[in-house]
PDB file of C-alpha atoms in Angstrom:
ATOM      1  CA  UNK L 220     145.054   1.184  63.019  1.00 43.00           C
ATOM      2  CA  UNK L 221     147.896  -0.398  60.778  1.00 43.00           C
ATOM      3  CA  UNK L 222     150.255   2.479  59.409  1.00 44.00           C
ATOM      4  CA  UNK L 223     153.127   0.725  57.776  1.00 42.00           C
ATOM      5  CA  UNK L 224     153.556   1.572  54.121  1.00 37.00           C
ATOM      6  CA  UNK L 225     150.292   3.479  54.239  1.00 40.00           C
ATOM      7  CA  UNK L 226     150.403   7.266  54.216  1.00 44.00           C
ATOM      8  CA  UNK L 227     147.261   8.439  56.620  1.00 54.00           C
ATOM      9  CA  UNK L 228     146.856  11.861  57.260  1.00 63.00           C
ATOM     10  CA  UNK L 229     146.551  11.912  61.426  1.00 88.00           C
ATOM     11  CA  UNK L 230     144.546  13.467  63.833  1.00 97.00           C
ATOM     12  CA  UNK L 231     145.334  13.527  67.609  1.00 98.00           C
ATOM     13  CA  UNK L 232     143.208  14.309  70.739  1.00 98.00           C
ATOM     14  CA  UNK L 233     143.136  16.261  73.649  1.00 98.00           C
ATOM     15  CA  UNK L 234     143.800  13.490  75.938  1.00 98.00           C
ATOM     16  CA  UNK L 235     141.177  13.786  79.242  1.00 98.00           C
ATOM     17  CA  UNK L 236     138.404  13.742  76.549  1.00 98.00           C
ATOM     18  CA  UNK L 237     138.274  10.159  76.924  1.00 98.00           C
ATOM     19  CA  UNK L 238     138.796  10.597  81.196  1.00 98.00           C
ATOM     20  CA  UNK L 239     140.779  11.362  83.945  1.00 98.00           C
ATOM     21  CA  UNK L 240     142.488   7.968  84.115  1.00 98.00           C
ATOM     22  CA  UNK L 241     145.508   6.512  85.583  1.00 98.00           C
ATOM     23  CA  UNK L 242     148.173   7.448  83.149  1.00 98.00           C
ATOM     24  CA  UNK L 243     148.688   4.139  82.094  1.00 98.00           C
ATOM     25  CA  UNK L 244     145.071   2.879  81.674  1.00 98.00           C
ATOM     26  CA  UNK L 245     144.850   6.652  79.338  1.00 98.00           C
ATOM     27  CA  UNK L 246     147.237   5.601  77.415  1.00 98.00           C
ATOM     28  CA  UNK L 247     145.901   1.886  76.454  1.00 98.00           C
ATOM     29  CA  UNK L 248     142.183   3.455  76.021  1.00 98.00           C
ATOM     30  CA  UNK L 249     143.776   6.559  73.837  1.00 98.00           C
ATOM     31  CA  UNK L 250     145.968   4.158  71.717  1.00 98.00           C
ATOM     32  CA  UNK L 251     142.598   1.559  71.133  1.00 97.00           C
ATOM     33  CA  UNK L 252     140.610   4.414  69.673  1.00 97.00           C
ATOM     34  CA  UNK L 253     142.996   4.958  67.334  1.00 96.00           C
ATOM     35  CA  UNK L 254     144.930   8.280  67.593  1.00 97.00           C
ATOM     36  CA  UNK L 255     148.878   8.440  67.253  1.00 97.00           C
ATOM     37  CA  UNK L 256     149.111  11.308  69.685  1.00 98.00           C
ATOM     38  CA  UNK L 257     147.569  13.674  71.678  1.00 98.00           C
ATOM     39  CA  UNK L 258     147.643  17.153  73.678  1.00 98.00           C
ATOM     40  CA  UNK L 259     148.065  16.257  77.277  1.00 98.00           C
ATOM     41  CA  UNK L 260     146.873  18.958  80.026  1.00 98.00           C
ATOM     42  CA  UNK L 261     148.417  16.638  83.040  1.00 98.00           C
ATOM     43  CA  UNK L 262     146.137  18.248  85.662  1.00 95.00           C
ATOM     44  CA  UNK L 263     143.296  16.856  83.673  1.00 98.00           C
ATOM     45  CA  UNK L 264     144.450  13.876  82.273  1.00 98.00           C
ATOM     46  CA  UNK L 265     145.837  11.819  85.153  1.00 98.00           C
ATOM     47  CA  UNK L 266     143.890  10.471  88.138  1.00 98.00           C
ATOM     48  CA  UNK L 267     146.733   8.784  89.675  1.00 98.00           C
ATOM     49  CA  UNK L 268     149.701  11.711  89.154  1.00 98.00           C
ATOM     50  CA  UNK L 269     150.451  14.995  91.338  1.00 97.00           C
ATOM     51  CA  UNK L 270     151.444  17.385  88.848  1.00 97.00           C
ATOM     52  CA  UNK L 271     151.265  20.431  90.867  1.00 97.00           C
ATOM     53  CA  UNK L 272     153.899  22.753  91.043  1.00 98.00           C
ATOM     54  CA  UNK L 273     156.643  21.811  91.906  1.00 98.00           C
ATOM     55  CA  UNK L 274     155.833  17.697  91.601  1.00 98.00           C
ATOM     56  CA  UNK L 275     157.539  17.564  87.947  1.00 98.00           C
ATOM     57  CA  UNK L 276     161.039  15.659  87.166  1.00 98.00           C
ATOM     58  CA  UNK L 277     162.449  13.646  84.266  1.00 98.00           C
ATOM     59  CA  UNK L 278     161.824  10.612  85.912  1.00 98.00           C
ATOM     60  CA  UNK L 279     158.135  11.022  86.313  1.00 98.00           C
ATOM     61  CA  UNK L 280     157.764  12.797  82.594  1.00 98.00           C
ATOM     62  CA  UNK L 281     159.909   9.408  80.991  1.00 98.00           C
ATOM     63  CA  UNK L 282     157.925   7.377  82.638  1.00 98.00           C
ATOM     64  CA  UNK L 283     154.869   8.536  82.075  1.00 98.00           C
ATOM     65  CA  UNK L 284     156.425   9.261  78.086  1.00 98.00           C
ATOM     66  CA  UNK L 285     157.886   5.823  77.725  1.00 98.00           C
ATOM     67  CA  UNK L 286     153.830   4.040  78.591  1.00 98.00           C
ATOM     68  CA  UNK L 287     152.539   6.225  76.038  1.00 98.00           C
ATOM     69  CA  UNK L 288     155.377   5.426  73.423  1.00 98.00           C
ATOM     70  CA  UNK L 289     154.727   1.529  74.268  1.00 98.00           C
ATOM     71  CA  UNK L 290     151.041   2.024  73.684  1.00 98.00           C
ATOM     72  CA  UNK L 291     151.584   3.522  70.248  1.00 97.00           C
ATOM     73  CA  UNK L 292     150.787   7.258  71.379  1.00 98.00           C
ATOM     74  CA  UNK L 293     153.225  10.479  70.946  1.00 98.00           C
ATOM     75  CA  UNK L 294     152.458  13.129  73.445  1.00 98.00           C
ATOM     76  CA  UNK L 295     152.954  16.283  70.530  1.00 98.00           C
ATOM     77  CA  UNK L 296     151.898  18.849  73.017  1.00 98.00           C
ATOM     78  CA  UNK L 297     151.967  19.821  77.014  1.00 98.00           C
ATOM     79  CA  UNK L 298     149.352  21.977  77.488  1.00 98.00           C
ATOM     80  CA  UNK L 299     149.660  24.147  80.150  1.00 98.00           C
ATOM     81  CA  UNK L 300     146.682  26.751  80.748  1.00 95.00           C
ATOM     82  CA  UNK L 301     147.088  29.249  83.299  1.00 92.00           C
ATOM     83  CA  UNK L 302     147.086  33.631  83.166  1.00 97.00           C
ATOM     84  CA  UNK L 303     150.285  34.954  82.444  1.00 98.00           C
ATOM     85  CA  UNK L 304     148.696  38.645  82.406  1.00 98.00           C
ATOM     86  CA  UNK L 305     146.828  38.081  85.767  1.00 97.00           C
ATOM     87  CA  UNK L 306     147.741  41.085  88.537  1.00 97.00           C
ATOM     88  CA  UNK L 307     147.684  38.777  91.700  1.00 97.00           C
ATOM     89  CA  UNK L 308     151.395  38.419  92.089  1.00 98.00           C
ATOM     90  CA  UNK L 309     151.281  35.203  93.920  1.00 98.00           C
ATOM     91  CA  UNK L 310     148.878  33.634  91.123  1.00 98.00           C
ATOM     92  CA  UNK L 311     151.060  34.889  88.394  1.00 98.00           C
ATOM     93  CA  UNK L 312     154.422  34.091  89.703  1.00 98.00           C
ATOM     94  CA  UNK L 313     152.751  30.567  90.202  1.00 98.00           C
ATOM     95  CA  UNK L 314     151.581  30.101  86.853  1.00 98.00           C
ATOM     96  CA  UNK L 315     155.057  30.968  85.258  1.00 98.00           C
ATOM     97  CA  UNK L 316     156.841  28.914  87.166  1.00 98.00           C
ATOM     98  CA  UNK L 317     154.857  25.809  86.365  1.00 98.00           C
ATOM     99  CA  UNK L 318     154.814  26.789  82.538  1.00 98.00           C
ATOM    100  CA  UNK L 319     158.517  27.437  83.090  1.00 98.00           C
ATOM    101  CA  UNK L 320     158.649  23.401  84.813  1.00 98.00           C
ATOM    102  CA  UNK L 321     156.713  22.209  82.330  1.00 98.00           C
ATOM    103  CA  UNK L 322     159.209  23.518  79.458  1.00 98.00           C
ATOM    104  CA  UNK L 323     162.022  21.931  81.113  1.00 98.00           C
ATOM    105  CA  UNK L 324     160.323  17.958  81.090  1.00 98.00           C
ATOM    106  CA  UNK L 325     158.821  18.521  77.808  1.00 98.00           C
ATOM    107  CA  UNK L 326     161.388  16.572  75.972  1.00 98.00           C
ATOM    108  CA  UNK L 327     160.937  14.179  79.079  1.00 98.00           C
ATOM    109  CA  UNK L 328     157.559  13.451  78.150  1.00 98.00           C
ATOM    110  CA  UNK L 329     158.291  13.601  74.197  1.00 98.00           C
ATOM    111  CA  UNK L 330     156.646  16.575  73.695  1.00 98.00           C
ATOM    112  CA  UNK L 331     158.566  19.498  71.447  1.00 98.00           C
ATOM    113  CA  UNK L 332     155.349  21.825  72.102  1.00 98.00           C
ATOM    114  CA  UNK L 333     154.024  23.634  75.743  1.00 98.00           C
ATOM    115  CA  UNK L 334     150.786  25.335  74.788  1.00 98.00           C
ATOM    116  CA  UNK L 335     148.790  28.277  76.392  1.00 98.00           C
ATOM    117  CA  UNK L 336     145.959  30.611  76.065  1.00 98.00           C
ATOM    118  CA  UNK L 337     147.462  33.947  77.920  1.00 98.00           C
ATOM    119  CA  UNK L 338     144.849  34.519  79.832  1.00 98.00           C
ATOM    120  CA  UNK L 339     142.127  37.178  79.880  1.00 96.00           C
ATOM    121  CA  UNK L 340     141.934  40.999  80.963  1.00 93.00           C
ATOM    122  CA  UNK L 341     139.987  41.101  84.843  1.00 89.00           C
ATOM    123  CA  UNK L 342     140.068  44.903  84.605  1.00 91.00           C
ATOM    124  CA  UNK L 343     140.131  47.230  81.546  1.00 92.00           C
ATOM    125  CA  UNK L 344     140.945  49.916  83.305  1.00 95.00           C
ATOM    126  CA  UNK L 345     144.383  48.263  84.026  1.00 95.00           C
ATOM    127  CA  UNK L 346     144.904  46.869  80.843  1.00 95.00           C
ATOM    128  CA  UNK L 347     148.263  48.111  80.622  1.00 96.00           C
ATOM    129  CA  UNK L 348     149.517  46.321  83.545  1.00 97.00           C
ATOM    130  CA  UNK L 349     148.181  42.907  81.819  1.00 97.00           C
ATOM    131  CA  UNK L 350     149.999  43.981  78.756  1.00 96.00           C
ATOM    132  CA  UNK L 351     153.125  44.265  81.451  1.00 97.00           C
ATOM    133  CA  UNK L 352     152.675  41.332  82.895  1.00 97.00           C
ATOM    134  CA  UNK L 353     152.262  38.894  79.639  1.00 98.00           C
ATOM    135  CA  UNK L 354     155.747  40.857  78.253  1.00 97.00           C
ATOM    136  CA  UNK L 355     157.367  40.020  81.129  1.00 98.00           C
ATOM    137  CA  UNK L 356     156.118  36.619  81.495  1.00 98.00           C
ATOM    138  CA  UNK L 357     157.548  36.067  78.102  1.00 98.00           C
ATOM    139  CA  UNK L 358     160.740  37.136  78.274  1.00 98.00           C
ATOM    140  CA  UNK L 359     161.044  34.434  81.147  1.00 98.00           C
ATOM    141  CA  UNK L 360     159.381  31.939  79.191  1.00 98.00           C
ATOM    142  CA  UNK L 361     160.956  32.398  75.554  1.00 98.00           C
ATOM    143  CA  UNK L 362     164.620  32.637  77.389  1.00 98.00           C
ATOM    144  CA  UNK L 363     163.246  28.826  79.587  1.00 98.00           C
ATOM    145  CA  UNK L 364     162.202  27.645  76.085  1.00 98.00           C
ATOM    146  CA  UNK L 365     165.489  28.386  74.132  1.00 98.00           C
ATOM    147  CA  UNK L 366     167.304  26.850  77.099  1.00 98.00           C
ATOM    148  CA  UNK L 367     165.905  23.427  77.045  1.00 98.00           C
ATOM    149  CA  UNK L 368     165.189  23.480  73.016  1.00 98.00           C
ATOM    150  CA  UNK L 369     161.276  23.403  73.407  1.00 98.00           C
ATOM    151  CA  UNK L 370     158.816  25.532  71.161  1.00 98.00           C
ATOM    152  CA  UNK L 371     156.318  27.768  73.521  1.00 98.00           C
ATOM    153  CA  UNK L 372     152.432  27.082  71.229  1.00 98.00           C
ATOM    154  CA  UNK L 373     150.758  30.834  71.861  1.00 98.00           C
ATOM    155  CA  UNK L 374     147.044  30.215  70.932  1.00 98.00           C
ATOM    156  CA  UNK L 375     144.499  33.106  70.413  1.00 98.00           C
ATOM    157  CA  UNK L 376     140.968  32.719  72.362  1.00 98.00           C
ATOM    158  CA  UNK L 377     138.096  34.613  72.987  1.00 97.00           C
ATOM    159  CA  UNK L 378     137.898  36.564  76.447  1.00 95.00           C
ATOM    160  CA  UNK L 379     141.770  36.481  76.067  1.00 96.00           C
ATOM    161  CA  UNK L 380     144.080  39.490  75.841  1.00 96.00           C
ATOM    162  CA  UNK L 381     145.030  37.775  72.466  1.00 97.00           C
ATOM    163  CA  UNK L 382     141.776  36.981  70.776  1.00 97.00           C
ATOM    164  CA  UNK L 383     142.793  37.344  67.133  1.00 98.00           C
ATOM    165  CA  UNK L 384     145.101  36.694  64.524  1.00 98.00           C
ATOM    166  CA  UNK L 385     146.465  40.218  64.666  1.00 98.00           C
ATOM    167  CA  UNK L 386     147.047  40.974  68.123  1.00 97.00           C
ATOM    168  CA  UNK L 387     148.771  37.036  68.054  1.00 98.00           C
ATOM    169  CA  UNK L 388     150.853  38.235  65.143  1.00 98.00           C
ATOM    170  CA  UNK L 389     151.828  41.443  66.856  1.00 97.00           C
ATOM    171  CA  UNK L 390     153.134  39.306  69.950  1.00 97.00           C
ATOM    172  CA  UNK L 391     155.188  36.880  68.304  1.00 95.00           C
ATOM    173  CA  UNK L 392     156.897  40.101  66.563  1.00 96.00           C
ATOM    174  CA  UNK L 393     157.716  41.047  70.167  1.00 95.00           C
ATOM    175  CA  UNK L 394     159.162  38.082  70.881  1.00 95.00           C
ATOM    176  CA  UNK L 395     160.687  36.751  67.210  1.00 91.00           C
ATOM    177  CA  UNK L 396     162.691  33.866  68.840  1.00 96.00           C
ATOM    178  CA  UNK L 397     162.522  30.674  67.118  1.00 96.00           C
ATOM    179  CA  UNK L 398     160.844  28.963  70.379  1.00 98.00           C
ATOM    180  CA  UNK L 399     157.497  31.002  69.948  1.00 98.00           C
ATOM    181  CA  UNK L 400     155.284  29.276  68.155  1.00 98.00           C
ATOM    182  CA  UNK L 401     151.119  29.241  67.070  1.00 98.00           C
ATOM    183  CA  UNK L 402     148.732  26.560  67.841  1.00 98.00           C
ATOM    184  CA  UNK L 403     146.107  27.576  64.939  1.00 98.00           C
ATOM    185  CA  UNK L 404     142.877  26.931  66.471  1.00 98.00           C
ATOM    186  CA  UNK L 405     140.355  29.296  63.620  1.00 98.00           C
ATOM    187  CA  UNK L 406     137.178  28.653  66.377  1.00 98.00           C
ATOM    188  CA  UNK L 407     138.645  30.412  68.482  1.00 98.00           C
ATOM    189  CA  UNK L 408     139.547  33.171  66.381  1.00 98.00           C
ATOM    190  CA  UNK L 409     135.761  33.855  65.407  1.00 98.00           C
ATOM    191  CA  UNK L 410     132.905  35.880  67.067  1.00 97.00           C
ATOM    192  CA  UNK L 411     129.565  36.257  65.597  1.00 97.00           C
ATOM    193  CA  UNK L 412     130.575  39.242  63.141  1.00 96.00           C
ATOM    194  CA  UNK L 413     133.945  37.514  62.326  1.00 97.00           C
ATOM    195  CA  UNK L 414     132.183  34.272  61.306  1.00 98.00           C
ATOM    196  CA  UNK L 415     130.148  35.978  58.972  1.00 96.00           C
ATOM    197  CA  UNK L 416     132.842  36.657  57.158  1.00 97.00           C
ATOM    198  CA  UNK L 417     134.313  33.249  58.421  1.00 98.00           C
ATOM    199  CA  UNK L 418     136.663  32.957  55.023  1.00 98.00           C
ATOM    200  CA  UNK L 419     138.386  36.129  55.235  1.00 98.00           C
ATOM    201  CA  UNK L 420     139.337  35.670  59.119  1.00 98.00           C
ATOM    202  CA  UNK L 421     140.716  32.008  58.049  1.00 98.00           C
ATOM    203  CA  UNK L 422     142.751  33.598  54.962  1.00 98.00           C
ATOM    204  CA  UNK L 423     144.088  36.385  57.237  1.00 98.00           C
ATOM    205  CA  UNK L 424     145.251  33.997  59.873  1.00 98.00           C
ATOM    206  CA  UNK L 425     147.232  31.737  57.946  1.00 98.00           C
ATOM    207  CA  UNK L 426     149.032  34.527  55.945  1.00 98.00           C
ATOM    208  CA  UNK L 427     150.084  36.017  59.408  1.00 98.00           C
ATOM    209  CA  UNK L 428     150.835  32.940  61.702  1.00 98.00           C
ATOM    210  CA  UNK L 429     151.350  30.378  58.445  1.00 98.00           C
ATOM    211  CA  UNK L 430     155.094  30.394  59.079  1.00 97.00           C
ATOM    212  CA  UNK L 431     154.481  29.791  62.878  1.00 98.00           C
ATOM    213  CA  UNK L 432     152.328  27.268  63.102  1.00 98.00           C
ATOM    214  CA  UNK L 433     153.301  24.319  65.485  1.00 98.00           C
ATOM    215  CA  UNK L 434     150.046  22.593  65.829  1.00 98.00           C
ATOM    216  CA  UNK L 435     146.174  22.812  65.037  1.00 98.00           C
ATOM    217  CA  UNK L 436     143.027  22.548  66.926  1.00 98.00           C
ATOM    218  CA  UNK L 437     140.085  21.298  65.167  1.00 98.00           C
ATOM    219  CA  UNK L 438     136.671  21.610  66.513  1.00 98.00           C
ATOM    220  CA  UNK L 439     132.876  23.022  64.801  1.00 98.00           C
ATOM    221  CA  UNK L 440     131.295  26.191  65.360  1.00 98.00           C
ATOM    222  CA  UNK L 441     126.970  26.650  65.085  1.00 98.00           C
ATOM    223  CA  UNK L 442     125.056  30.036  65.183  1.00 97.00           C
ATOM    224  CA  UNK L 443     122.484  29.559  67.826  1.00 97.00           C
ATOM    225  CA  UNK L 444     118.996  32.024  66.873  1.00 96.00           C
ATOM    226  CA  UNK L 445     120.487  34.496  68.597  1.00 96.00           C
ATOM    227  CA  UNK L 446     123.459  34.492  66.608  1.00 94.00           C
ATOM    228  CA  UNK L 447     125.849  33.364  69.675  1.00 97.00           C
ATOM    229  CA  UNK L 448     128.277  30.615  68.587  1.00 98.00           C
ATOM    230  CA  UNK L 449     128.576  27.386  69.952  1.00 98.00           C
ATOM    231  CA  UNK L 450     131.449  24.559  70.178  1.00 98.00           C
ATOM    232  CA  UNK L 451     130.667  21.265  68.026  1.00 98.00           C
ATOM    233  CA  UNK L 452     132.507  18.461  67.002  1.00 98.00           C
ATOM    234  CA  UNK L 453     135.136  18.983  63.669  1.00 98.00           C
ATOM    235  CA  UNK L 454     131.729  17.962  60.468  1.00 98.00           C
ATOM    236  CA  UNK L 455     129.036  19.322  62.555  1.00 98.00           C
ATOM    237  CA  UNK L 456     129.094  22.766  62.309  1.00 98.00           C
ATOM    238  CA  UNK L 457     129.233  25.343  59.684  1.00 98.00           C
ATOM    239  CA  UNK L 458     132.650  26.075  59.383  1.00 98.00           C
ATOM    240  CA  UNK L 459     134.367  26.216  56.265  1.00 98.00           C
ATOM    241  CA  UNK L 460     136.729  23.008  56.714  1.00 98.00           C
ATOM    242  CA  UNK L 461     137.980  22.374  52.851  1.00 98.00           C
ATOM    243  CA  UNK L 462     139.337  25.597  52.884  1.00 98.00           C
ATOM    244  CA  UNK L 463     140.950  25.735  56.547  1.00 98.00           C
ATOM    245  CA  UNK L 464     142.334  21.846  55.577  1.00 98.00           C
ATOM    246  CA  UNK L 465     143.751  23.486  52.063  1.00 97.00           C
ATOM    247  CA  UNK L 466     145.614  25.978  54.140  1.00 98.00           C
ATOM    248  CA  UNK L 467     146.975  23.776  56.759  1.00 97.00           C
ATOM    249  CA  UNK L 468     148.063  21.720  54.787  1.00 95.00           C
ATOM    250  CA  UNK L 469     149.670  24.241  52.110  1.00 96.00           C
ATOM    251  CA  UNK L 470     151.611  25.907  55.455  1.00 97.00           C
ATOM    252  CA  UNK L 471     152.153  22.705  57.585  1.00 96.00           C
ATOM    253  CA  UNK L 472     151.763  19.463  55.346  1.00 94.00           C
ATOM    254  CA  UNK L 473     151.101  16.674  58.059  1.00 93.00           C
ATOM    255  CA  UNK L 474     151.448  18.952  61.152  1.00 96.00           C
ATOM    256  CA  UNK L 475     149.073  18.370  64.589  1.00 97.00           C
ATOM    257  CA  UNK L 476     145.818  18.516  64.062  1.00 98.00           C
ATOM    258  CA  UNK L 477     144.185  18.129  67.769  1.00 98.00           C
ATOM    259  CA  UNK L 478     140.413  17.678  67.995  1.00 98.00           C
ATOM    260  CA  UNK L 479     138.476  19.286  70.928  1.00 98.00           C
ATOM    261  CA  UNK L 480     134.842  19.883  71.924  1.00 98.00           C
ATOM    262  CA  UNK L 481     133.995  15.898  71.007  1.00 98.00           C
ATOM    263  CA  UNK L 482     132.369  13.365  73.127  1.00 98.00           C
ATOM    264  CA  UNK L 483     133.478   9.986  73.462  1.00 97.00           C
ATOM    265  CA  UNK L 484     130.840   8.581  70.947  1.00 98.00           C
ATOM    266  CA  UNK L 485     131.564  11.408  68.253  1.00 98.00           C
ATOM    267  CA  UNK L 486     135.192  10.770  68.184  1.00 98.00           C
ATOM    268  CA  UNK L 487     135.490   8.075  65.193  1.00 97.00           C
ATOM    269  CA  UNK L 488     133.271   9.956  63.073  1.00 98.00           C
ATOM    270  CA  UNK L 489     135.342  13.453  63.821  1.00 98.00           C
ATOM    271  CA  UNK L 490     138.267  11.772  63.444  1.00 98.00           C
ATOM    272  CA  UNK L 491     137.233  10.402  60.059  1.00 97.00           C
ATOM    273  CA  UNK L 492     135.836  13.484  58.787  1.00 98.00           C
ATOM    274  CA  UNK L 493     139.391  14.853  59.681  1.00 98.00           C
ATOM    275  CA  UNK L 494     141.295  12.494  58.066  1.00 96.00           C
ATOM    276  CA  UNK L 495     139.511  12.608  54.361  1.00 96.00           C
ATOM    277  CA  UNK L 496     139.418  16.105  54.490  1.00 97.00           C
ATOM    278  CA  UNK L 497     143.076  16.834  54.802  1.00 96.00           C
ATOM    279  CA  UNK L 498     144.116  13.891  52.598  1.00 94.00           C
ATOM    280  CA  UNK L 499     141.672  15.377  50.236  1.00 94.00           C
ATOM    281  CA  UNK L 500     143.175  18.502  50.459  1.00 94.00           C
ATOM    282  CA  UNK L 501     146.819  17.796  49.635  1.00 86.00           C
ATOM    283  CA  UNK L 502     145.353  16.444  46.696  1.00 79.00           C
ATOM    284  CA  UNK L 503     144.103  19.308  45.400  1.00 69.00           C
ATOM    285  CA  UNK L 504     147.430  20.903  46.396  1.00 58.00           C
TER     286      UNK L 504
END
């Protein structure tokens, strides 16, 4: 896809939705379907790397970095998806420390963003101690993140102690350090009652988190007949994209906009759809 002198609004990928590849073989098949960069979960991505604790180092992250640079392909975002609120302590001392590796190669890889989803509550009857655990967790984190100049992406889910814009917002006040970041994913912020109302949750989110944003998700949401909601491709589903692409691009003109829940042969057509719709947006702008 030729770029020079052209001004192409971009979408990016998660990367192992084309395959768990050798990195380098990723890379070539990522950069021929056209997208500039991607969200890379390593443990998913890579066929041919150990990434397990402990396995990381700058040599490994510029290397891997520097084949994805030559093929044409920024890597915008580590993703990095384990509990920080679960109450084993060997599982949650784990999963900090390999967040807190991966924040120290980021900038190894190219990557200025380490995402999460925080991880849900196992007991509700203890949901105090998960709130414990995901404060303390952060105050490890945010101080790792200021120390090596990378932004941590905090991204509301479903199931997840933080499953809407409010309770993301009320974080992030917790922790107000430049380094904390939101990866604006508005699927994930819906359930069946909130996507009724779809517009309002959409407006609400952006004038709490607008200022925060670091990077977008964009997938499609469908009510099944009995009203459950299920995961599409970004133009398949009945989500209200002109007016989520109008306020993306009003907070964060030309910020990362990652698609997920697409299969190999919807990808072009997602990608397009993503493409016109936030070029037509700043249009309107």
């Amino acid at each position: 896809m030729k770029r020079e002198g052209m001004v192409i609004m971009s979408v990016g990928i998660l990367a192992h939705l084309l395959g768990t590849l050798p990195y380098k073989e990723l890379a070539a098949k990522i950069a021929a379907n056209g997208f500039p960069y991607v969200q890379l979960a390593l443990g998913k991505a890579f066929s041919d790397i150990d990434s397990r604790l402990g396995k990381l180092s700058p040599g490994l992250a510029q290397e891997v970095g520097g084949v994805f640079t030559e093929n044409g392909v920024r890597i915008a975002v580590l993703g990095c998806y384990a509990s920080l609120v679960d109450l084993d302590d060997e599982v949650y001392r784990h999963n900090v420390d390999r967040f807190k590796e991966h924040l120290r190669n980021a900038r190894h890889f190219g990557a200025p963003i380490v995402a999460t989803e925080v991880g849900g509550v196992t007991d509700p009857e203890r949901r105090g101690e998960h709130i414990d655990r995901l404060n303390r967790a952060l105050e490890e984190l945010v101080e790792e993140a200021e120390r090596w100049g990378v932004t941590i992406g905090l991204e509301a889910a479903q199931g997840h102690m933080i499953d809407t814009a409010e309770t993301l917002a009320e974080t992030i006040e917790r922790f107000p350090s430049s380094c904390v970041g939101v990866v604006m994913d508005p699927c994930n912020l819906m359930n069946p009652a909130r996507f009724e109302n779809q517009d309002h949750t959409v407006r609400e989110a952006f004038r709490l988190l607008g200022p925060r944003i670091v990077s977008a998700h964009v997938k499609d949401l469908n009510r099944a007949a009995d009203g459950t909601l299920i995961e599409t491709a970004a133009g398949l589903g009945e989500l209200n994209y002109p007016l989520f692409f109008e306020l993306l691009e009003q907070h964060k003109p030309y910020g990362f906009a990652t698609m997920e829940a697409v299969s190999e042969s919807q990808m072009a057509e997602a990608a397009r759809f993503v493409r016109e719709g936030r070029l037509a947006a700043r249009h309107v702008r």
